[in-house]
């Protein structure tokens, strides 16, 4: 494993509104993606807002953000993070099966999605 590269204290970031859709519900939440100053590549991700404080889903998203951030800082490419995560059909479309997959998809997008 490579050496961890911690991001600088100040760096650009973008906040994205994400949706985890299942057959029975839509869960909307926000994450903030910290970017490499020189390349614009994602270097970390944080839960920003959107769910009832203290909920199990909020804690799951926060933990997923920590794990994805560590993978990025140890040199794992953003596309590789989501590549093997599970998907599920939702209304005839293949979607991430968990919020982890939704966040992994978000860090591979360059444009800001509202």
GROMACS .gro file of N, CA and C in nm:
model
  342
    1UNK      N    1   0.085  -0.118   0.000
    1UNK     CA    2   0.000   0.000   0.000
    1UNK      C    3   0.089   0.123   0.000
    2UNK      N    4   0.046   0.225  -0.071
    2UNK     CA    5   0.123   0.348  -0.078
    2UNK      C    6   0.109   0.430   0.051
    3UNK      N    7   0.187   0.534   0.060
    3UNK     CA    8   0.183   0.622   0.177
    3UNK      C    9   0.061   0.714   0.168
    4UNK      N   10   0.001   0.741   0.281
    4UNK     CA   11  -0.115   0.829   0.285
    4UNK      C   12  -0.072   0.972   0.256
    5UNK      N   13  -0.147   1.038   0.167
    5UNK     CA   14  -0.123   1.178   0.133
    5UNK      C   15  -0.238   1.260   0.188
    6UNK      N   16  -0.214   1.324   0.302
    6UNK     CA   17  -0.318   1.407   0.364
    6UNK      C   18  -0.332   1.538   0.288
    7UNK      N   19  -0.456   1.583   0.265
    7UNK     CA   20  -0.476   1.707   0.193
    7UNK      C   21  -0.435   1.828   0.278
    8UNK      N   22  -0.404   1.940   0.212
    8UNK     CA   23  -0.371   2.060   0.288
    8UNK      C   24  -0.492   2.110   0.367
    9UNK      N   25  -0.467   2.194   0.468
    9UNK     CA   26  -0.576   2.247   0.549
    9UNK      C   27  -0.676   2.328   0.467
   10UNK      N   28  -0.627   2.400   0.369
   10UNK     CA   29  -0.716   2.479   0.282
   10UNK      C   30  -0.711   2.422   0.142
   11UNK      N   31  -0.829   2.396   0.085
   11UNK     CA   32  -0.840   2.340  -0.049
   11UNK      C   33  -0.978   2.372  -0.104
   12UNK      N   34  -0.990   2.373  -0.237
   12UNK     CA   35  -1.122   2.397  -0.294
   12UNK      C   36  -1.214   2.278  -0.266
   13UNK      N   37  -1.341   2.303  -0.271
   13UNK     CA   38  -1.438   2.195  -0.250
   13UNK      C   39  -1.566   2.226  -0.325
   14UNK      N   40  -1.645   2.125  -0.342
   14UNK     CA   41  -1.776   2.139  -0.404
   14UNK      C   42  -1.875   2.057  -0.322
   15UNK      N   43  -1.993   2.112  -0.301
   15UNK     CA   44  -2.098   2.040  -0.228
   15UNK      C   45  -2.201   1.992  -0.329
   16UNK      N   46  -2.237   1.865  -0.316
   16UNK     CA   47  -2.332   1.805  -0.409
   16UNK      C   48  -2.450   1.748  -0.334
   17UNK      N   49  -2.566   1.763  -0.395
   17UNK     CA   50  -2.689   1.703  -0.343
   17UNK      C   51  -2.701   1.566  -0.409
   18UNK      N   52  -2.708   1.462  -0.329
   18UNK     CA   53  -2.716   1.327  -0.381
   18UNK      C   54  -2.847   1.262  -0.341
   19UNK      N   55  -2.886   1.161  -0.417
   19UNK     CA   56  -3.008   1.088  -0.387
   19UNK      C   57  -2.979   0.939  -0.394
   20UNK      N   58  -3.010   0.869  -0.288
   20UNK     CA   59  -3.006   0.724  -0.287
   20UNK      C   60  -3.149   0.679  -0.305
   21UNK      N   61  -3.177   0.616  -0.418
   21UNK     CA   62  -3.313   0.576  -0.451
   21UNK      C   63  -3.327   0.425  -0.436
   22UNK      N   64  -3.433   0.386  -0.367
   22UNK     CA   65  -3.468   0.244  -0.355
   22UNK      C   66  -3.609   0.227  -0.413
   23UNK      N   67  -3.659   0.105  -0.414
   23UNK     CA   68  -3.795   0.083  -0.463
   23UNK      C   69  -3.900   0.151  -0.376
   24UNK      N   70  -3.867   0.175  -0.249
   24UNK     CA   71  -3.967   0.227  -0.157
   24UNK      C   72  -3.942   0.369  -0.108
   25UNK      N   73  -3.824   0.427  -0.137
   25UNK     CA   74  -3.796   0.561  -0.082
   25UNK      C   75  -3.683   0.629  -0.160
   26UNK      N   76  -3.677   0.760  -0.140
   26UNK     CA   77  -3.565   0.841  -0.189
   26UNK      C   78  -3.505   0.911  -0.069
   27UNK      N   79  -3.375   0.899  -0.054
   27UNK     CA   80  -3.305   0.964   0.056
   27UNK      C   81  -3.212   1.068  -0.004
   28UNK      N   82  -3.240   1.194   0.023
   28UNK     CA   83  -3.159   1.304  -0.030
   28UNK      C   84  -3.064   1.353   0.080
   29UNK      N   85  -2.939   1.378   0.040
   29UNK     CA   86  -2.840   1.427   0.135
   29UNK      C   87  -2.733   1.503   0.058
   30UNK      N   88  -2.651   1.575   0.132
   30UNK     CA   89  -2.543   1.653   0.072
   30UNK      C   90  -2.408   1.603   0.122
   31UNK      N   91  -2.311   1.601   0.031
   31UNK     CA   92  -2.173   1.574   0.068
   31UNK      C   93  -2.086   1.686   0.011
   32UNK      N   94  -1.977   1.713   0.080
   32UNK     CA   95  -1.879   1.809   0.031
   32UNK      C   96  -1.754   1.731  -0.008
   33UNK      N   97  -1.709   1.756  -0.131
   33UNK     CA   98  -1.594   1.685  -0.185
   33UNK      C   99  -1.476   1.782  -0.188
   34UNK      N  100  -1.371   1.751  -0.111
   34UNK     CA  101  -1.249   1.830  -0.111
   34UNK      C  102  -1.165   1.793  -0.232
   35UNK      N  103  -1.108   1.895  -0.298
   35UNK     CA  104  -1.037   1.875  -0.424
   35UNK      C  105  -0.889   1.908  -0.412
   36UNK      N  106  -0.808   1.836  -0.487
   36UNK     CA  107  -0.665   1.865  -0.497
   36UNK      C  108  -0.648   2.002  -0.561
   37UNK      N  109  -0.569   2.087  -0.499
   37UNK     CA  110  -0.551   2.224  -0.548
   37UNK      C  111  -0.497   2.226  -0.691
   38UNK      N  112  -0.402   2.139  -0.722
   38UNK     CA  113  -0.336   2.141  -0.852
   38UNK      C  114  -0.415   2.072  -0.962
   39UNK      N  115  -0.482   1.960  -0.929
   39UNK     CA  116  -0.545   1.879  -1.034
   39UNK      C  117  -0.697   1.883  -1.035
   40UNK      N  118  -0.758   1.922  -0.925
   40UNK     CA  119  -0.903   1.919  -0.915
   40UNK      C  120  -0.959   1.782  -0.885
   41UNK      N  121  -0.872   1.684  -0.862
   41UNK     CA  122  -0.916   1.549  -0.828
   41UNK      C  123  -0.968   1.544  -0.685
   42UNK      N  124  -1.066   1.457  -0.657
   42UNK     CA  125  -1.115   1.447  -0.519
   42UNK      C  126  -1.010   1.387  -0.427
   43UNK      N  127  -0.999   1.444  -0.306
   43UNK     CA  128  -0.905   1.394  -0.206
   43UNK      C  129  -0.974   1.356  -0.075
   44UNK      N  130  -1.100   1.393  -0.062
   44UNK     CA  131  -1.176   1.358   0.058
   44UNK      C  132  -1.322   1.390   0.034
   45UNK      N  133  -1.407   1.336   0.120
   45UNK     CA  134  -1.550   1.363   0.112
   45UNK      C  135  -1.607   1.365   0.253
   46UNK      N  136  -1.699   1.459   0.275
   46UNK     CA  137  -1.762   1.476   0.407
   46UNK      C  138  -1.914   1.479   0.391
   47UNK      N  139  -1.984   1.423   0.488
   47UNK     CA  140  -2.128   1.442   0.495
   47UNK      C  141  -2.154   1.588   0.528
   48UNK      N  142  -2.246   1.651   0.456
   48UNK     CA  143  -2.272   1.793   0.476
   48UNK      C  144  -2.407   1.821   0.542
   49UNK      N  145  -2.513   1.751   0.500
   49UNK     CA  146  -2.644   1.783   0.555
   49UNK      C  147  -2.750   1.698   0.485
   50UNK      N  148  -2.870   1.703   0.540
   50UNK     CA  149  -2.982   1.647   0.468
   50UNK      C  150  -3.064   1.542   0.539
   51UNK      N  151  -3.010   1.482   0.644
   51UNK     CA  152  -3.084   1.378   0.713
   51UNK      C  153  -3.104   1.415   0.859
   52UNK      N  154  -3.203   1.354   0.917
   52UNK     CA  155  -3.231   1.378   1.058
   52UNK      C  156  -3.107   1.347   1.141
   53UNK      N  157  -3.066   1.444   1.221
   53UNK     CA  158  -2.947   1.428   1.303
   53UNK      C  159  -2.955   1.306   1.393
   54UNK      N  160  -2.848   1.228   1.397
   54UNK     CA  161  -2.844   1.110   1.482
   54UNK      C  162  -2.906   0.987   1.422
   55UNK      N  163  -2.957   0.998   1.300
   55UNK     CA  164  -3.020   0.881   1.238
   55UNK      C  165  -2.914   0.779   1.196
   56UNK      N  166  -2.956   0.654   1.185
   56UNK     CA  167  -2.865   0.548   1.144
   56UNK      C  168  -2.810   0.577   1.005
   57UNK      N  169  -2.892   0.629   0.914
   57UNK     CA  170  -2.847   0.658   0.779
   57UNK      C  171  -2.743   0.770   0.779
   58UNK      N  172  -2.762   0.871   0.862
   58UNK     CA  173  -2.663   0.978   0.871
   58UNK      C  174  -2.528   0.921   0.915
   59UNK      N  175  -2.528   0.837   1.017
   59UNK     CA  176  -2.402   0.778   1.065
   59UNK      C  177  -2.338   0.688   0.959
   60UNK      N  178  -2.419   0.616   0.885
   60UNK     CA  179  -2.367   0.530   0.778
   60UNK      C  180  -2.299   0.615   0.670
   61UNK      N  181  -2.361   0.725   0.633
   61UNK     CA  182  -2.303   0.814   0.533
   61UNK      C  183  -2.173   0.875   0.585
   62UNK      N  184  -2.173   0.919   0.710
   62UNK     CA  185  -2.050   0.976   0.767
   62UNK      C  186  -1.937   0.874   0.765
   63UNK      N  187  -1.966   0.750   0.803
   63UNK     CA  188  -1.863   0.646   0.801
   63UNK      C  189  -1.817   0.616   0.659
   64UNK      N  190  -1.910   0.611   0.565
   64UNK     CA  191  -1.874   0.587   0.425
   64UNK      C  192  -1.782   0.697   0.374
   65UNK      N  193  -1.809   0.821   0.413
   65UNK     CA  194  -1.724   0.933   0.372
   65UNK      C  195  -1.581   0.918   0.426
   66UNK      N  196  -1.569   0.876   0.550
   66UNK     CA  197  -1.437   0.855   0.610
   66UNK      C  198  -1.362   0.747   0.533
   67UNK      N  199  -1.427   0.635   0.508
   67UNK     CA  200  -1.362   0.525   0.438
   67UNK      C  201  -1.323   0.563   0.295
   68UNK      N  202  -1.411   0.630   0.223
   68UNK     CA  203  -1.380   0.674   0.087
   68UNK      C  204  -1.265   0.774   0.090
   69UNK      N  205  -1.264   0.866   0.186
   69UNK     CA  206  -1.155   0.963   0.198
   69UNK      C  207  -1.021   0.893   0.220
   70UNK      N  208  -1.019   0.794   0.307
   70UNK     CA  209  -0.895   0.719   0.331
   70UNK      C  210  -0.848   0.648   0.204
   71UNK      N  211  -0.940   0.588   0.131
   71UNK     CA  212  -0.902   0.522   0.006
   71UNK      C  213  -0.839   0.622  -0.091
   72UNK      N  214  -0.901   0.739  -0.104
   72UNK     CA  215  -0.847   0.842  -0.193
   72UNK      C  216  -0.708   0.885  -0.148
   73UNK      N  217  -0.691   0.904  -0.017
   73UNK     CA  218  -0.563   0.953   0.035
   73UNK      C  219  -0.453   0.847   0.029
   74UNK      N  220  -0.491   0.720   0.015
   74UNK     CA  221  -0.392   0.615  -0.004
   74UNK      C  222  -0.370   0.583  -0.152
   75UNK      N  223  -0.427   0.666  -0.238
   75UNK     CA  224  -0.398   0.655  -0.380
   75UNK      C  225  -0.492   0.572  -0.464
   76UNK      N  226  -0.603   0.527  -0.408
   76UNK     CA  227  -0.700   0.451  -0.487
   76UNK      C  228  -0.773   0.549  -0.579
   77UNK      N  229  -0.780   0.516  -0.707
   77UNK     CA  230  -0.847   0.603  -0.804
   77UNK      C  231  -0.998   0.606  -0.777
   78UNK      N  232  -1.062   0.722  -0.795
   78UNK     CA  233  -1.206   0.733  -0.769
   78UNK      C  234  -1.289   0.629  -0.844
   79UNK      N  235  -1.256   0.602  -0.970
   79UNK     CA  236  -1.333   0.505  -1.048
   79UNK      C  237  -1.320   0.364  -0.989
   80UNK      N  238  -1.205   0.333  -0.931
   80UNK     CA  239  -1.184   0.200  -0.874
   80UNK      C  240  -1.266   0.179  -0.747
   81UNK      N  241  -1.297   0.285  -0.677
   81UNK     CA  242  -1.372   0.272  -0.551
   81UNK      C  243  -1.512   0.217  -0.577
   82UNK      N  244  -1.580   0.271  -0.674
   82UNK     CA  245  -1.717   0.228  -0.700
   82UNK      C  246  -1.732   0.109  -0.792
   83UNK      N  247  -1.623   0.071  -0.858
   83UNK     CA  248  -1.629  -0.032  -0.962
   83UNK      C  249  -1.689  -0.164  -0.914
   84UNK      N  250  -1.655  -0.208  -0.796
   84UNK     CA  251  -1.700  -0.339  -0.749
   84UNK      C  252  -1.814  -0.333  -0.649
   85UNK      N  253  -1.867  -0.215  -0.624
   85UNK     CA  254  -1.978  -0.204  -0.529
   85UNK      C  255  -2.106  -0.257  -0.592
   86UNK      N  256  -2.197  -0.300  -0.509
   86UNK     CA  257  -2.320  -0.362  -0.559
   86UNK      C  258  -2.415  -0.259  -0.619
   87UNK      N  259  -2.494  -0.308  -0.715
   87UNK     CA  260  -2.598  -0.228  -0.778
   87UNK      C  261  -2.729  -0.307  -0.769
   88UNK      N  262  -2.837  -0.237  -0.796
   88UNK     CA  263  -2.967  -0.301  -0.793
   88UNK      C  264  -3.059  -0.233  -0.893
   89UNK      N  265  -3.152  -0.306  -0.952
   89UNK     CA  266  -3.247  -0.240  -1.042
   89UNK      C  267  -3.353  -0.165  -0.961
   90UNK      N  268  -3.374  -0.039  -0.998
   90UNK     CA  269  -3.478   0.042  -0.935
   90UNK      C  270  -3.559   0.104  -1.049
   91UNK      N  271  -3.683   0.063  -1.060
   91UNK     CA  272  -3.771   0.111  -1.166
   91UNK      C  273  -3.706   0.097  -1.304
   92UNK      N  274  -3.644  -0.017  -1.327
   92UNK     CA  275  -3.587  -0.046  -1.458
   92UNK      C  276  -3.451   0.014  -1.487
   93UNK      N  277  -3.391   0.082  -1.390
   93UNK     CA  278  -3.258   0.141  -1.406
   93UNK      C  279  -3.164   0.081  -1.303
   94UNK      N  280  -3.040   0.057  -1.344
   94UNK     CA  281  -2.940   0.006  -1.251
   94UNK      C  282  -2.889   0.122  -1.167
   95UNK      N  283  -2.898   0.108  -1.036
   95UNK     CA  284  -2.858   0.213  -0.942
   95UNK      C  285  -2.768   0.152  -0.834
   96UNK      N  286  -2.689   0.238  -0.766
   96UNK     CA  287  -2.612   0.187  -0.652
   96UNK      C  288  -2.707   0.127  -0.547
   97UNK      N  289  -2.667   0.015  -0.491
   97UNK     CA  290  -2.751  -0.052  -0.392
   97UNK      C  291  -2.745   0.015  -0.255
   98UNK      N  292  -2.639   0.093  -0.229
   98UNK     CA  293  -2.624   0.157  -0.099
   98UNK      C  294  -2.578   0.302  -0.116
   99UNK      N  295  -2.581   0.376  -0.006
   99UNK     CA  296  -2.533   0.514  -0.010
   99UNK      C  297  -2.384   0.519  -0.041
  100UNK      N  298  -2.311   0.414  -0.009
  100UNK     CA  299  -2.167   0.409  -0.039
  100UNK      C  300  -2.147   0.421  -0.190
  101UNK      N  301  -2.225   0.348  -0.266
  101UNK     CA  302  -2.216   0.355  -0.412
  101UNK      C  303  -2.257   0.490  -0.467
  102UNK      N  304  -2.355   0.553  -0.405
  102UNK     CA  305  -2.399   0.686  -0.448
  102UNK      C  306  -2.285   0.787  -0.429
  103UNK      N  307  -2.218   0.780  -0.315
  103UNK     CA  308  -2.106   0.871  -0.287
  103UNK      C  309  -1.990   0.840  -0.380
  104UNK      N  310  -1.960   0.713  -0.402
  104UNK     CA  311  -1.851   0.675  -0.493
  104UNK      C  312  -1.878   0.727  -0.634
  105UNK      N  313  -2.002   0.720  -0.679
  105UNK     CA  314  -2.036   0.775  -0.811
  105UNK      C  315  -2.014   0.926  -0.814
  106UNK      N  316  -2.049   0.994  -0.706
  106UNK     CA  317  -2.040   1.140  -0.701
  106UNK      C  318  -1.894   1.188  -0.713
  107UNK      N  319  -1.799   1.114  -0.657
  107UNK     CA  320  -1.661   1.162  -0.662
  107UNK      C  321  -1.597   1.142  -0.798
  108UNK      N  322  -1.663   1.067  -0.887
  108UNK     CA  323  -1.609   1.049  -1.021
  108UNK      C  324  -1.659   1.155  -1.118
  109UNK      N  325  -1.755   1.236  -1.076
  109UNK     CA  326  -1.812   1.340  -1.162
  109UNK      C  327  -1.735   1.470  -1.147
  110UNK      N  328  -1.697   1.529  -1.257
  110UNK     CA  329  -1.623   1.655  -1.255
  110UNK      C  330  -1.715   1.775  -1.243
  111UNK      N  331  -1.831   1.770  -1.305
  111UNK     CA  332  -1.919   1.887  -1.305
  111UNK      C  333  -2.000   1.891  -1.176
  112UNK      N  334  -2.045   2.010  -1.139
  112UNK     CA  335  -2.127   2.027  -1.020
  112UNK      C  336  -2.269   1.986  -1.056
  113UNK      N  337  -2.325   1.896  -0.976
  113UNK     CA  338  -2.461   1.850  -0.996
  113UNK      C  339  -2.546   1.904  -0.883
  114UNK      N  340  -2.651   1.975  -0.916
  114UNK     CA  341  -2.738   2.034  -0.814
  114UNK      C  342  -2.846   1.937  -0.774
   0.00000   0.00000   0.00000
